[in-house]
Amino acid sequence: MNKAPDSAAGPRWLTDEEQHVWRAYLHATTLLEDHLDRQLQRDAGMPHVYYGLLVGLAEAPRRRLRMTELAMQAKITRSRLSHAVARLEKNGWVRREDCPADKRGQFAVLTDEGVEVLRRTAPGHVAAVRQALFDRLSPEQQKALGEIMEIVAEGLQPKEAGADLPWLR
Amino acid sequence: MNKAPDSAAGPRWLTDEEQHVWRAYLHATTLLEDHLDRQLQRDAGMPHVYYGLLVGLAEAPRRRLRMTELAMQAKITRSRLSHAVARLEKNGWVRREDCPADKRGQFAVLTDEGVEVLRRTAPGHVAAVRQALFDRLSPEQQKALGEIMEIVAEGLQPKEAGADLPWLR
DNA sequence: GGCGGCTTCTTGAAACTTGAACAAGCGACG
DNA sequence: CGTCGCTTGTTCAAGTTTCAAGAAGCCGCC
């Protein structure tokens, strides 16, 4: 897929425009992430990733998901999830349950308290996202952003579709 | 600036399209960040943020910057920078120097070894960015992305321009 | 049955980040 | 001068993330 080995012809540096775009990207994404992280830490007492876990559970069938599924949904490692759920459990927002069908498995279950936290904090969070992002972009820009992000995500998909050959990595 | 208080008319949830865009955004940005973080951790032995610090220093006048300036450039807190520089110092990539003009001040200075690390790892990093982002986007999309990110960043600017009134916060 | 390879989830230690609190120096204004 | 308010950079403790290692159960195959 590469036209030529980088090392042979010198690295292909970013052009000025690319560099500009890249810096804008880094700048904006870190600012936005920090912003939302603080907003949630302040209003909900947890970081953005943890909030995402609760949302994931809230949308799942019986407000429960296997650990691995939840981890994949949130794009974090199982290890990280383990620690995170331990913390959320301490808060009373999530509970663990054994999986009857697979004795290795655990369900993470959103408790009523967890639902309540979401109910209370979701509006503020949505407002923050809206204000930081959607209120500032034209419909065309929103559409473009969606498409761009889909392309980028697709190129980085860790698994999915068996399209590539894991055993060659 | 708000049309109506959220609490009065119910929160303005995201539309389906907005939700779709937002998820794509989260998905793509976390995948990309993870990807680059691992790439750099593997090839350069440091996380992306630390790499950014070295780059910042490399571009500064005498390869040095005051701690606060560097922190602002990298959009991190002074505290975090303090830790980071301590670590980079241990690696021999950065050195601290007193500021003669202000006895409180410290310069972070990129060492020759630091320059060397950059020289050695920058090509790989650029390649990773290119492959994950620019190689997949059309010129129009690149342009659009740049504009969008600028808008978003502008809306979150923590300081700048004295346009708002700090004493009212 | 039972062995080997795989998946599931957890653990522990080290690295990194956060936020509050702090020592030290600056600078202006009386 | 002196002192009050502010900035600079660090430190500490608590919280989070990573990575490597490991206990336990599943599954297929002989």
Coordinates of N, CA and C (backbone and C1' of nucleotides) in Angstrom, one line a residue, chain B residues 38 41 66-68 78-79 82-83 96 104-106, chain D residues 5-14 17-19:
Chain B
R38 N 0.3 4.1 21.7 CA 1.1 2.8 21.7 C 2.2 2.9 20.7
Q41 N 4.8 4.8 22.5 CA 5.4 4.1 23.7 C 6.3 3.0 23.2
R66 N 10.0 28.4 29.1 CA 9.6 28.4 30.5 C 8.6 27.4 30.8
M67 N 8.6 26.9 32.0 CA 7.6 25.8 32.3 C 6.2 26.2 32.0
T68 N 5.8 27.3 32.4 CA 4.4 27.7 32.1 C 4.1 27.8 30.6
R78 N 0.4 22.9 35.0 CA 1.8 23.0 35.4 C 2.2 21.8 36.3
S79 N 1.3 21.4 37.1 CA 1.6 20.2 37.9 C 2.0 19.0 37.0
S82 N 5.3 19.4 35.6 CA 6.4 19.2 36.5 C 6.8 17.7 36.6
H83 N 5.8 16.9 36.7 CA 6.0 15.5 36.8 C 6.6 15.0 35.5
R96 N 16.7 21.0 33.2 CA 16.1 22.2 33.8 C 17.2 23.3 33.9
R104 N 12.0 32.7 40.3 CA 11.0 31.6 40.4 C 11.1 30.7 39.2
G105 N 11.5 31.3 38.1 CA 11.3 30.6 36.8 C 12.3 29.5 36.6
Q106 N 11.8 28.6 35.7 CA 12.7 27.5 35.3 C 12.5 27.4 33.8
Chain D
dG5 P -4.8 41.2 50.1 O5' -4.5 40.9 48.6 C5' -4.5 41.9 47.6 C4' -3.9 41.5 46.3 C3' -4.4 40.1 45.8 O3' -4.6 40.3 44.4 C1' -2.1 40.1 46.0
dC6 P -5.4 39.1 43.7 O5' -4.2 38.5 42.7 C5' -3.5 39.4 41.9 C4' -2.2 38.8 41.4 C3' -2.4 37.4 40.8 O3' -2.1 37.4 39.4 C1' -0.5 37.5 42.3
dT7 P -2.2 36.1 38.6 O5' -0.7 35.6 38.6 C5' 0.3 36.5 38.0 C4' 1.6 35.8 38.1 C3' 1.6 34.4 37.4 O3' 2.7 34.4 36.5 C1' 2.5 34.2 39.6
dT8 P 3.1 33.1 35.7 O5' 4.1 32.3 36.7 C5' 5.4 32.8 36.8 C4' 6.3 31.8 37.6 C3' 6.2 30.4 37.0 O3' 7.5 30.0 36.6 C1' 5.8 30.4 39.3
dG9 P 7.7 28.8 35.6 O5' 7.7 27.6 36.6 C5' 8.9 27.5 37.4 C4' 8.6 26.6 38.6 C3' 8.3 25.1 38.2 O3' 9.4 24.3 38.6 C1' 6.9 25.9 39.9
dT10 P 9.4 22.8 38.5 O5' 8.8 22.4 40.0 C5' 9.6 22.8 41.1 C4' 9.0 22.3 42.4 C3' 8.8 20.8 42.5 O3' 9.5 20.5 43.7 C1' 6.8 21.9 43.1
dT11 P 9.7 18.9 44.0 O5' 8.5 18.6 45.0 C5' 8.4 19.3 46.2 C4' 7.1 18.9 46.9 C3' 6.9 17.4 47.0 O3' 6.6 17.1 48.3 C1' 4.9 18.5 46.2
dC12 P 6.9 15.7 48.9 O5' 5.5 15.2 49.4 C5' 4.7 16.1 50.2 C4' 3.2 15.7 50.0 C3' 3.0 14.2 49.9 O3' 2.2 13.8 51.1 C1' 1.8 15.3 48.2
dA13 P 1.9 12.2 51.3 O5' 0.4 12.1 50.9 C5' -0.5 13.2 51.1 C4' -1.8 12.9 50.4 C3' -2.2 11.4 50.4 O3' -3.6 11.3 50.5 C1' -2.0 12.2 48.2
dA14 P -4.3 9.9 50.8 O5' -5.3 9.9 49.6 C5' -6.1 11.0 49.2 C4' -6.6 10.9 47.8 C3' -7.2 9.5 47.5 O3' -8.4 9.7 46.9 C1' -5.6 10.1 45.9
dT17 P -9.1 5.8 33.8 O5' -7.7 5.2 33.4 C5' -6.8 6.1 32.8 C4' -5.5 5.3 32.5 C3' -5.7 4.0 31.7 O3' -4.9 4.2 30.5 C1' -4.3 3.6 33.5
dT18 P -4.9 3.0 29.4 O5' -3.6 2.2 29.8 C5' -2.3 2.9 29.8 C4' -1.2 2.0 30.3 C3' -1.2 0.6 29.5 O3' 0.1 0.6 28.9 C1' -1.1 0.3 31.8
dC19 P 0.4 -0.4 27.7 O5' 1.3 -1.6 28.4 C5' 2.2 -1.3 29.4 C4' 2.5 -2.5 30.2 C3' 2.4 -3.8 29.4 O3' 3.6 -4.5 29.5 C1' 1.3 -3.9 31.5

